[in-house]
Coordinates of C-alpha atoms in Angstrom, one line a residue:
M21 CA -104.0 -22.9 -178.5
N22 CA -106.2 -20.1 -177.2
K23 CA -106.1 -16.9 -179.2
R24 CA -104.3 -14.2 -177.1
R25 CA -106.3 -11.2 -176.1
T26 CA -105.5 -7.9 -177.7
A27 CA -105.8 -4.3 -176.4
E28 CA -107.0 -1.1 -177.9
P29 CA -104.8 0.1 -180.8
Y30 CA -104.4 3.5 -179.1
K31 CA -103.5 4.9 -175.7
I32 CA -105.6 7.5 -173.8
K33 CA -104.2 11.0 -173.7
A34 CA -107.1 13.0 -172.4
V35 CA -110.1 12.1 -170.2
E36 CA -113.6 13.5 -169.7
P37 CA -115.3 12.9 -166.3
L38 CA -118.6 11.1 -166.3
N39 CA -121.5 11.9 -164.0
M40 CA -123.8 9.2 -162.6
L41 CA -127.1 10.6 -161.3
S42 CA -129.1 9.0 -158.6
R43 CA -132.2 6.9 -159.5
E44 CA -134.4 9.8 -158.4
E45 CA -132.5 12.3 -160.5
R46 CA -132.7 10.1 -163.5
E47 CA -136.4 9.7 -163.0
E48 CA -136.8 13.5 -163.1
A49 CA -134.5 13.9 -166.1
L50 CA -136.6 11.3 -168.0
K51 CA -139.8 13.0 -167.2
R52 CA -138.4 16.4 -168.4
A53 CA -137.4 14.6 -171.6
G54 CA -140.8 13.2 -172.2
Y55 CA -139.4 9.7 -172.0
N56 CA -137.6 10.4 -175.3
T57 CA -133.8 9.6 -175.0
F58 CA -133.1 12.2 -177.7
L59 CA -134.3 14.9 -175.4
L60 CA -132.1 14.0 -172.4
D61 CA -129.4 16.5 -171.6
S62 CA -125.9 15.0 -172.1
K63 CA -124.9 16.1 -168.6
D64 CA -127.6 13.7 -167.2
V65 CA -126.2 10.7 -169.2
Y66 CA -123.7 8.2 -167.7
I67 CA -122.8 6.1 -170.8
D68 CA -124.0 7.6 -174.0
L69 CA -124.9 5.0 -176.7
L70 CA -127.5 7.1 -178.5
T71 CA -125.4 7.3 -181.7
D72 CA -122.0 6.9 -183.2
S73 CA -122.6 10.0 -185.3
G74 CA -120.2 12.7 -184.5
T75 CA -119.3 11.1 -181.2
S76 CA -115.9 9.6 -182.1
A77 CA -112.8 10.5 -180.2
M78 CA -110.3 12.2 -182.6
S79 CA -106.7 11.2 -182.7
D80 CA -103.7 13.4 -181.8
Q81 CA -103.1 13.7 -185.5
Q82 CA -106.6 15.0 -186.1
W83 CA -106.4 17.5 -183.3
G84 CA -103.1 18.7 -184.8
A85 CA -104.8 18.9 -188.2
L86 CA -107.3 21.4 -186.8
M87 CA -104.5 23.9 -186.2
V88 CA -103.4 24.0 -189.9
G89 CA -107.0 24.3 -191.3
D90 CA -107.1 26.9 -194.0
E91 CA -110.3 29.0 -193.5
A92 CA -110.1 30.7 -196.9
Y93 CA -113.6 31.3 -198.2
A94 CA -112.6 30.0 -201.7
G95 CA -110.0 27.6 -202.8
S96 CA -109.0 26.4 -199.3
K97 CA -105.9 24.2 -199.0
S98 CA -107.8 22.0 -196.6
W99 CA -110.5 21.3 -199.3
Y100 CA -107.8 19.9 -201.5
R101 CA -106.5 17.7 -198.8
L102 CA -110.1 16.3 -198.2
R103 CA -110.6 15.9 -202.0
D104 CA -107.3 14.0 -202.3
A105 CA -108.2 11.7 -199.4
V106 CA -111.6 10.8 -200.9
Q107 CA -110.1 10.2 -204.3
E108 CA -107.3 8.0 -202.9
I109 CA -109.3 5.9 -200.5
Y110 CA -112.7 5.7 -202.2
G111 CA -111.8 6.4 -205.8
Y112 CA -114.4 9.0 -206.9
K113 CA -113.4 11.7 -209.4
Y114 CA -115.5 14.6 -207.9
V115 CA -116.2 15.6 -204.3
L116 CA -118.4 18.3 -202.7
P117 CA -118.2 18.8 -199.0
T118 CA -121.4 19.3 -197.0
H119 CA -122.2 20.2 -193.4
Q120 CA -123.1 16.5 -192.7
G121 CA -124.6 13.5 -194.5
R122 CA -128.1 14.8 -194.7
G123 CA -126.8 17.8 -196.6
A124 CA -125.5 15.4 -199.2
E125 CA -128.9 13.5 -199.2
N126 CA -130.7 16.8 -199.8
L127 CA -128.5 17.7 -202.8
L128 CA -128.7 14.2 -204.4
S129 CA -132.5 14.0 -203.9
Q130 CA -133.1 17.4 -205.5
L131 CA -130.8 16.8 -208.4
M132 CA -131.9 13.3 -209.3
I133 CA -135.5 12.6 -208.2
K134 CA -138.6 13.9 -209.9
E135 CA -142.3 13.6 -209.0
G136 CA -143.5 10.0 -209.5
D137 CA -140.0 8.4 -209.3
Y138 CA -139.3 5.3 -207.3
V139 CA -136.0 4.9 -205.3
P140 CA -135.2 1.3 -204.4
G141 CA -132.9 0.6 -201.5
N142 CA -131.8 -2.0 -199.0
M143 CA -134.1 -0.9 -196.2
Y144 CA -135.0 2.7 -195.5
F145 CA -133.1 5.1 -193.3
T146 CA -135.1 8.0 -191.7
T147 CA -133.5 11.1 -193.2
T148 CA -132.7 9.5 -196.5
R149 CA -136.3 8.4 -197.1
T150 CA -137.6 11.8 -196.0
H151 CA -135.5 13.7 -198.5
Q152 CA -136.6 11.2 -201.2
E153 CA -140.3 11.7 -200.4
L154 CA -140.0 15.5 -200.1
N155 CA -138.8 15.5 -203.7
G156 CA -141.6 13.4 -205.0
G157 CA -140.1 10.0 -204.9
T158 CA -141.3 6.8 -203.3
F159 CA -138.9 4.6 -201.4
V160 CA -139.2 0.8 -202.3
D161 CA -137.5 -1.7 -200.0
V162 CA -135.7 -4.3 -202.1
I163 CA -133.5 -5.9 -199.3
I164 CA -133.5 -9.6 -198.9
D165 CA -136.4 -10.9 -196.7
E166 CA -134.0 -12.3 -194.1
A167 CA -133.0 -8.8 -193.2
H168 CA -136.4 -8.3 -191.5
D169 CA -135.8 -11.4 -189.3
P170 CA -133.7 -10.4 -186.3
F171 CA -132.6 -14.0 -185.7
A172 CA -131.7 -15.1 -189.2
E173 CA -128.0 -15.9 -189.2
L174 CA -126.6 -14.8 -192.6
D175 CA -123.2 -13.3 -193.4
F176 CA -124.6 -10.5 -195.6
K177 CA -128.1 -9.6 -194.4
G178 CA -127.8 -6.2 -196.1
N179 CA -127.9 -7.6 -199.6
I180 CA -130.3 -6.4 -202.2
D181 CA -132.7 -9.0 -203.6
I182 CA -132.0 -8.9 -207.3
T183 CA -135.3 -10.5 -208.1
K184 CA -137.1 -7.7 -206.2
L185 CA -135.1 -5.1 -208.0
Q186 CA -135.7 -6.6 -211.4
K187 CA -139.5 -6.8 -210.7
L188 CA -139.6 -3.1 -209.8
I189 CA -137.8 -2.3 -213.0
D190 CA -140.3 -4.4 -215.0
D191 CA -143.3 -3.0 -213.2
V192 CA -142.6 0.8 -213.4
G193 CA -139.9 1.1 -216.0
A194 CA -136.2 1.9 -215.7
D195 CA -136.8 5.5 -216.5
R196 CA -138.8 5.9 -213.3
L197 CA -135.8 4.8 -211.2
P198 CA -133.3 7.7 -210.9
Y199 CA -130.9 5.6 -208.9
V200 CA -130.6 2.6 -206.5
C201 CA -129.7 3.7 -202.9
L202 CA -127.4 1.0 -201.6
A203 CA -126.4 1.4 -197.9
V204 CA -123.1 -0.2 -196.8
T205 CA -123.8 -1.2 -194.0
V206 CA -127.6 -1.2 -193.3
N207 CA -128.3 0.7 -190.2
M208 CA -132.0 -0.2 -189.6
A209 CA -131.3 -3.9 -190.1
G210 CA -128.8 -3.9 -187.3
G211 CA -125.6 -2.7 -189.0
Q212 CA -125.7 -5.6 -191.5
P213 CA -123.2 -5.7 -194.4
V214 CA -123.5 -6.1 -198.1
S215 CA -121.3 -8.6 -200.0
M216 CA -119.0 -7.6 -202.7
A217 CA -120.7 -10.1 -205.0
N218 CA -124.1 -8.4 -204.4
M219 CA -122.6 -4.9 -205.0
R220 CA -121.2 -6.2 -208.3
E221 CA -124.4 -7.8 -209.4
V222 CA -126.5 -4.8 -208.5
Y223 CA -124.2 -2.5 -210.4
E224 CA -124.1 -4.7 -213.5
L225 CA -127.9 -4.9 -213.6
C226 CA -128.3 -1.2 -213.2
Q227 CA -125.7 -0.5 -215.9
H228 CA -127.7 -2.6 -218.3
Y229 CA -130.8 -0.4 -217.7
G230 CA -128.9 2.9 -217.4
I231 CA -129.8 3.3 -213.7
S232 CA -127.3 4.9 -211.4
V233 CA -126.1 3.3 -208.2
M234 CA -125.5 5.7 -205.3
Y235 CA -124.1 4.4 -202.0
D236 CA -124.9 5.6 -198.5
A237 CA -121.3 5.1 -197.5
T238 CA -121.6 6.2 -193.9
R239 CA -120.2 3.0 -192.4
C240 CA -118.3 1.7 -195.5
V241 CA -115.2 0.7 -193.5
E242 CA -117.2 -1.6 -191.3
N243 CA -118.7 -3.2 -194.4
A244 CA -115.2 -3.7 -195.8
Y245 CA -114.1 -5.5 -192.6
F246 CA -117.0 -7.9 -192.9
I247 CA -116.1 -8.6 -196.5
K248 CA -112.5 -9.3 -195.4
E249 CA -113.7 -11.6 -192.7
R250 CA -116.6 -13.5 -194.4
E251 CA -116.3 -13.4 -198.2
D252 CA -114.1 -15.8 -200.1
G253 CA -111.1 -14.2 -201.8
Y254 CA -110.8 -11.2 -199.6
Q255 CA -109.1 -12.5 -196.4
D256 CA -105.6 -11.4 -197.7
K257 CA -106.8 -8.1 -199.0
T258 CA -106.3 -4.8 -197.0
I259 CA -109.2 -2.7 -196.0
K260 CA -108.0 0.0 -198.4
E261 CA -108.0 -2.5 -201.3
I262 CA -111.5 -3.7 -200.4
L263 CA -112.9 -0.2 -200.2
K264 CA -111.5 0.7 -203.6
E265 CA -113.2 -2.3 -205.2
M266 CA -116.5 -1.6 -203.3
F267 CA -116.8 1.9 -204.6
S268 CA -115.9 0.8 -208.1
Y269 CA -119.4 -0.7 -208.3
S270 CA -121.1 2.6 -207.8
D271 CA -121.6 5.9 -209.5
G272 CA -121.4 8.1 -206.4
C273 CA -122.2 8.3 -202.7
T274 CA -123.5 10.3 -199.9
M275 CA -121.3 10.3 -196.8
S276 CA -121.7 11.3 -193.2
G277 CA -118.2 12.0 -192.1
K278 CA -119.4 11.7 -188.5
K279 CA -119.1 7.9 -188.5
D280 CA -116.4 6.2 -190.5
A281 CA -114.4 9.4 -191.1
L282 CA -114.0 9.8 -187.3
V283 CA -115.0 13.5 -187.0
N284 CA -117.6 15.4 -185.1
I285 CA -119.2 17.2 -188.0
G286 CA -119.1 17.1 -191.8
G287 CA -119.9 15.0 -194.9
F288 CA -119.7 15.0 -198.6
L289 CA -121.3 14.1 -201.9
A290 CA -119.1 12.3 -204.4
M291 CA -119.6 11.0 -207.9
N292 CA -117.9 10.1 -211.2
D293 CA -120.3 11.8 -213.6
E294 CA -119.0 15.3 -214.6
E295 CA -122.4 16.6 -215.6
L296 CA -123.9 15.6 -212.3
Y297 CA -120.9 17.2 -210.5
I298 CA -121.5 20.5 -212.3
R299 CA -125.1 20.6 -211.3
S300 CA -124.3 19.6 -207.8
R301 CA -121.6 22.3 -207.6
E302 CA -124.2 24.9 -208.5
L303 CA -126.7 23.7 -206.0
V304 CA -124.2 23.3 -203.1
V305 CA -123.8 27.1 -203.2
V306 CA -127.5 27.5 -202.4
Y307 CA -127.7 25.2 -199.5
E308 CA -124.2 24.6 -198.1
G309 CA -121.6 27.2 -199.2
M310 CA -118.8 27.5 -201.7
P311 CA -117.9 24.2 -203.4
T312 CA -114.5 24.3 -201.6
Y313 CA -115.9 24.4 -198.1
G314 CA -119.6 23.3 -198.5
G315 CA -120.7 24.1 -194.9
M316 CA -117.5 22.9 -193.3
A317 CA -114.7 24.9 -191.7
G318 CA -111.3 24.4 -193.1
R319 CA -110.1 22.8 -189.8
D320 CA -113.0 20.2 -190.0
M321 CA -112.0 19.3 -193.6
E322 CA -108.4 18.8 -192.4
A323 CA -109.6 16.5 -189.5
M324 CA -111.9 14.6 -191.8
A325 CA -109.2 14.0 -194.4
Q326 CA -106.9 12.6 -191.6
G327 CA -109.8 10.5 -190.3
I328 CA -110.5 8.9 -193.6
Y329 CA -107.0 7.5 -193.6
E330 CA -107.1 6.4 -190.0
A331 CA -110.4 4.6 -190.4
A332 CA -109.0 2.5 -193.2
D333 CA -106.3 1.1 -190.9
D334 CA -106.8 -2.6 -190.5
H335 CA -106.0 -2.6 -186.8
F336 CA -108.4 0.2 -186.0
I337 CA -111.4 -1.4 -187.6
E338 CA -110.6 -4.9 -186.2
H339 CA -110.7 -3.5 -182.7
R340 CA -113.8 -1.4 -183.4
I341 CA -115.8 -4.5 -184.6
Q342 CA -114.5 -6.6 -181.7
Q343 CA -115.6 -4.2 -179.1
V344 CA -119.2 -4.2 -180.4
R345 CA -119.1 -8.0 -180.4
Y346 CA -117.7 -8.0 -176.8
L347 CA -121.0 -6.4 -175.7
G348 CA -123.2 -8.4 -177.9
E349 CA -121.8 -11.8 -176.9
Q350 CA -122.4 -11.0 -173.3
L351 CA -126.1 -10.3 -174.0
I352 CA -126.5 -13.4 -176.2
N353 CA -124.9 -15.6 -173.6
A354 CA -127.4 -14.3 -171.0
G355 CA -130.4 -15.1 -173.3
V356 CA -131.2 -11.4 -174.2
P357 CA -132.8 -11.2 -177.7
V358 CA -130.6 -9.2 -180.0
V359 CA -130.3 -8.9 -183.8
R360 CA -128.0 -11.5 -185.2
P361 CA -125.4 -11.6 -186.5
I362 CA -123.9 -8.8 -184.5
G363 CA -123.4 -5.7 -186.7
G364 CA -120.6 -3.3 -187.1
H365 CA -121.6 -0.3 -185.0
A366 CA -124.2 -1.2 -182.5
I367 CA -126.1 -3.9 -180.6
Y368 CA -129.8 -4.0 -181.4
L369 CA -132.1 -5.3 -178.7
D370 CA -135.3 -6.9 -180.1
A371 CA -137.9 -5.1 -178.1
R372 CA -140.7 -7.4 -179.4
Q373 CA -139.1 -10.4 -177.9
F374 CA -137.8 -8.4 -174.8
L375 CA -141.3 -7.0 -174.0
P376 CA -143.8 -9.4 -175.5
H377 CA -146.5 -8.2 -173.2
L378 CA -146.6 -4.8 -175.0
E379 CA -148.4 -4.2 -178.4
Q380 CA -146.4 -2.4 -181.0
E381 CA -148.7 0.7 -180.6
Q382 CA -147.5 0.8 -177.0
F383 CA -144.0 1.6 -178.3
P384 CA -142.0 -1.2 -176.8
A385 CA -138.7 -0.1 -178.2
Q386 CA -139.2 3.5 -176.9
S387 CA -140.3 2.0 -173.5
L388 CA -137.2 -0.2 -173.3
A389 CA -134.8 2.6 -174.2
A390 CA -136.3 4.8 -171.5
A391 CA -136.2 2.0 -169.0
L392 CA -132.5 1.3 -169.7
Y393 CA -131.7 5.0 -168.9
L394 CA -133.8 4.9 -165.8
D395 CA -132.0 1.7 -164.6
S396 CA -128.4 2.7 -165.2
G397 CA -128.0 6.1 -166.9
V398 CA -127.2 4.4 -170.2
R399 CA -128.7 6.2 -173.2
G400 CA -129.8 4.2 -176.3
M401 CA -132.1 4.9 -179.2
E402 CA -135.5 3.6 -180.4
R403 CA -135.5 2.1 -183.9
G404 CA -139.0 0.8 -184.4
I405 CA -142.6 2.1 -184.9
V406 CA -141.7 5.6 -183.7
S407 CA -138.8 6.0 -186.2
A408 CA -140.9 4.5 -189.0
G409 CA -143.4 7.4 -188.8
R410 CA -146.8 7.3 -190.5
N411 CA -148.1 6.3 -193.9
K412 CA -148.6 9.5 -195.9
E413 CA -151.7 8.1 -197.6
T414 CA -153.6 6.6 -194.6
G415 CA -152.1 8.5 -191.8
K416 CA -151.7 5.3 -189.8
H417 CA -148.5 4.2 -188.1
N418 CA -146.0 2.4 -190.3
K419 CA -145.4 -0.9 -188.5
P420 CA -141.9 -2.2 -189.3
K421 CA -141.2 -5.9 -188.6
L422 CA -138.1 -4.8 -186.6
E423 CA -138.9 -3.1 -183.3
L424 CA -135.4 -2.4 -181.9
V425 CA -133.4 -0.5 -179.4
R426 CA -130.0 0.5 -180.8
L427 CA -127.0 0.6 -178.4
T428 CA -124.5 2.4 -180.6
I429 CA -120.8 2.3 -179.7
P430 CA -118.9 5.5 -180.4
R431 CA -115.4 5.0 -181.9
R432 CA -112.4 5.1 -179.6
V433 CA -114.5 6.5 -176.7
Y434 CA -115.3 3.8 -174.2
T435 CA -113.4 0.8 -172.8
N436 CA -114.7 -2.7 -172.4
N437 CA -115.4 -1.9 -168.7
H438 CA -118.1 0.5 -169.9
M439 CA -119.5 -2.3 -172.0
D440 CA -119.7 -4.5 -168.9
V441 CA -121.8 -1.8 -167.1
V442 CA -124.1 -1.7 -170.1
A443 CA -124.4 -5.5 -170.2
D444 CA -125.2 -5.8 -166.5
S445 CA -128.0 -3.3 -166.8
V446 CA -129.6 -4.8 -169.9
I447 CA -129.4 -8.3 -168.4
E448 CA -131.0 -7.2 -165.2
L449 CA -133.7 -5.4 -167.1
Y450 CA -134.4 -8.6 -169.1
Q451 CA -134.8 -10.6 -165.9
K452 CA -137.5 -8.2 -164.7
R453 CA -138.9 -7.4 -168.1
D454 CA -142.5 -8.1 -167.1
Q455 CA -142.4 -5.1 -164.9
I456 CA -141.8 -2.6 -167.7
T457 CA -144.9 -0.7 -168.9
G458 CA -145.6 0.8 -172.2
L459 CA -145.9 4.4 -173.3
Q460 CA -148.4 6.7 -175.0
M461 CA -147.4 9.5 -177.4
D462 CA -148.3 12.9 -176.0
Y463 CA -146.7 15.1 -178.7
E464 CA -146.0 14.0 -182.3
P465 CA -144.0 16.2 -184.8
P466 CA -145.1 16.0 -188.4
T467 CA -141.8 14.6 -189.7
L468 CA -138.9 12.6 -188.3
R469 CA -141.0 12.4 -185.1
F470 CA -138.5 10.3 -183.2
F471 CA -136.3 13.3 -182.6
N472 CA -138.8 15.5 -180.7
A473 CA -141.8 13.3 -179.8
R474 CA -142.8 13.2 -176.1
F475 CA -144.3 10.3 -174.2
S476 CA -145.7 9.3 -170.8
P477 CA -146.3 5.9 -169.2
L478 CA -149.5 4.1 -170.0
V479 CA -149.9 3.3 -166.3
A480 CA -150.0 6.8 -164.7
S481 CA -148.8 5.5 -161.3
K482 CA -145.7 3.9 -162.8
T483 CA -142.4 5.3 -164.0
L484 CA -141.7 2.4 -166.5
I485 CA -140.1 0.0 -164.0

């Protein structure tokens, strides 16, 4: 018997009109943006898949929560609601709100990293690594090798390689490792999850050496869903139960509330160690605000607290993952090279395979993201050599094995009809991929260059396609 189709676990109460520019208008918009999709104006974008960060649609309960936000400078009632939600769903003892996830990364890096330290992690993330390096640390990738292969079919490609982690401990000494940064899921690998068994093994190893384990918990609910779906013994567990066990194998986390907490702004730093909490509480005043608002308005803390509960709903996360798969399976069936298995928040186009005629120094992922916008008004994001930046010792481009375009699906925003439009555009581009030219970088910022870099086509007479 065929499985019956299901609908979105919500109904639409408000709509926002979309604007589709003409081909000529998109061409002009792309030139103004320096062929960098980050620099496009939102009004010029038809379907925006740049990021799922802060782009979720809030529920009626969250909009209602905004109206009861307590904007007291100290001791806000809304802060206690946020604290209670984090403690109940994630299980940490201490919570400090921040303006967003990178605020938490800044605090954690300053408090725990000293010059000459090494911070192992399951693949880098841009802002996380930058904060670690600014505080004197060196990021070391200890993810399993298969994570760098876009077509390797593994259930848990985000896992840490225990042998690599042990070797790093043996080589530099446990005292040079302030913490292991474990991302659940791994964004740069294609939204790939980490197994519960791997989390447990990493935590037990680190406990033996006195090394802390700190999660990047940004998309933890998606990771929990994959555990429920793929790992033995968890099929009958609720998402809330899985989350509670996941976080029990850590000492703390940074969290961008703009993803799996379903809000447009905000984040937090959480931990179980009281001494670290006291130090964090003192530093949050310098960079964020009082420990009971930490860069967030009371209304935003109310919305985030509600969002934490809603995101842990089994029906919500099932639909969220299935919509991502709906797009990905259309592309796979058409022969388009995408990272496999399909991750939790985005489809990642393999720009190396998509545009094999372009060298990596010709920025194939940046070129493909720009060409997609030009073709259909769909905005995606480069995640390749531009995002990887330069080696601080040699000044040369870091050359990641993965050269990707991320098509990121906002939560509760688009219907599957929108996914069909995206699929049609990507498939048509793939059929005429030989016509897409590369880019040259005309302006390069010193750090996190992918946000503000500007480009132009290598072939002056062409506009990419």
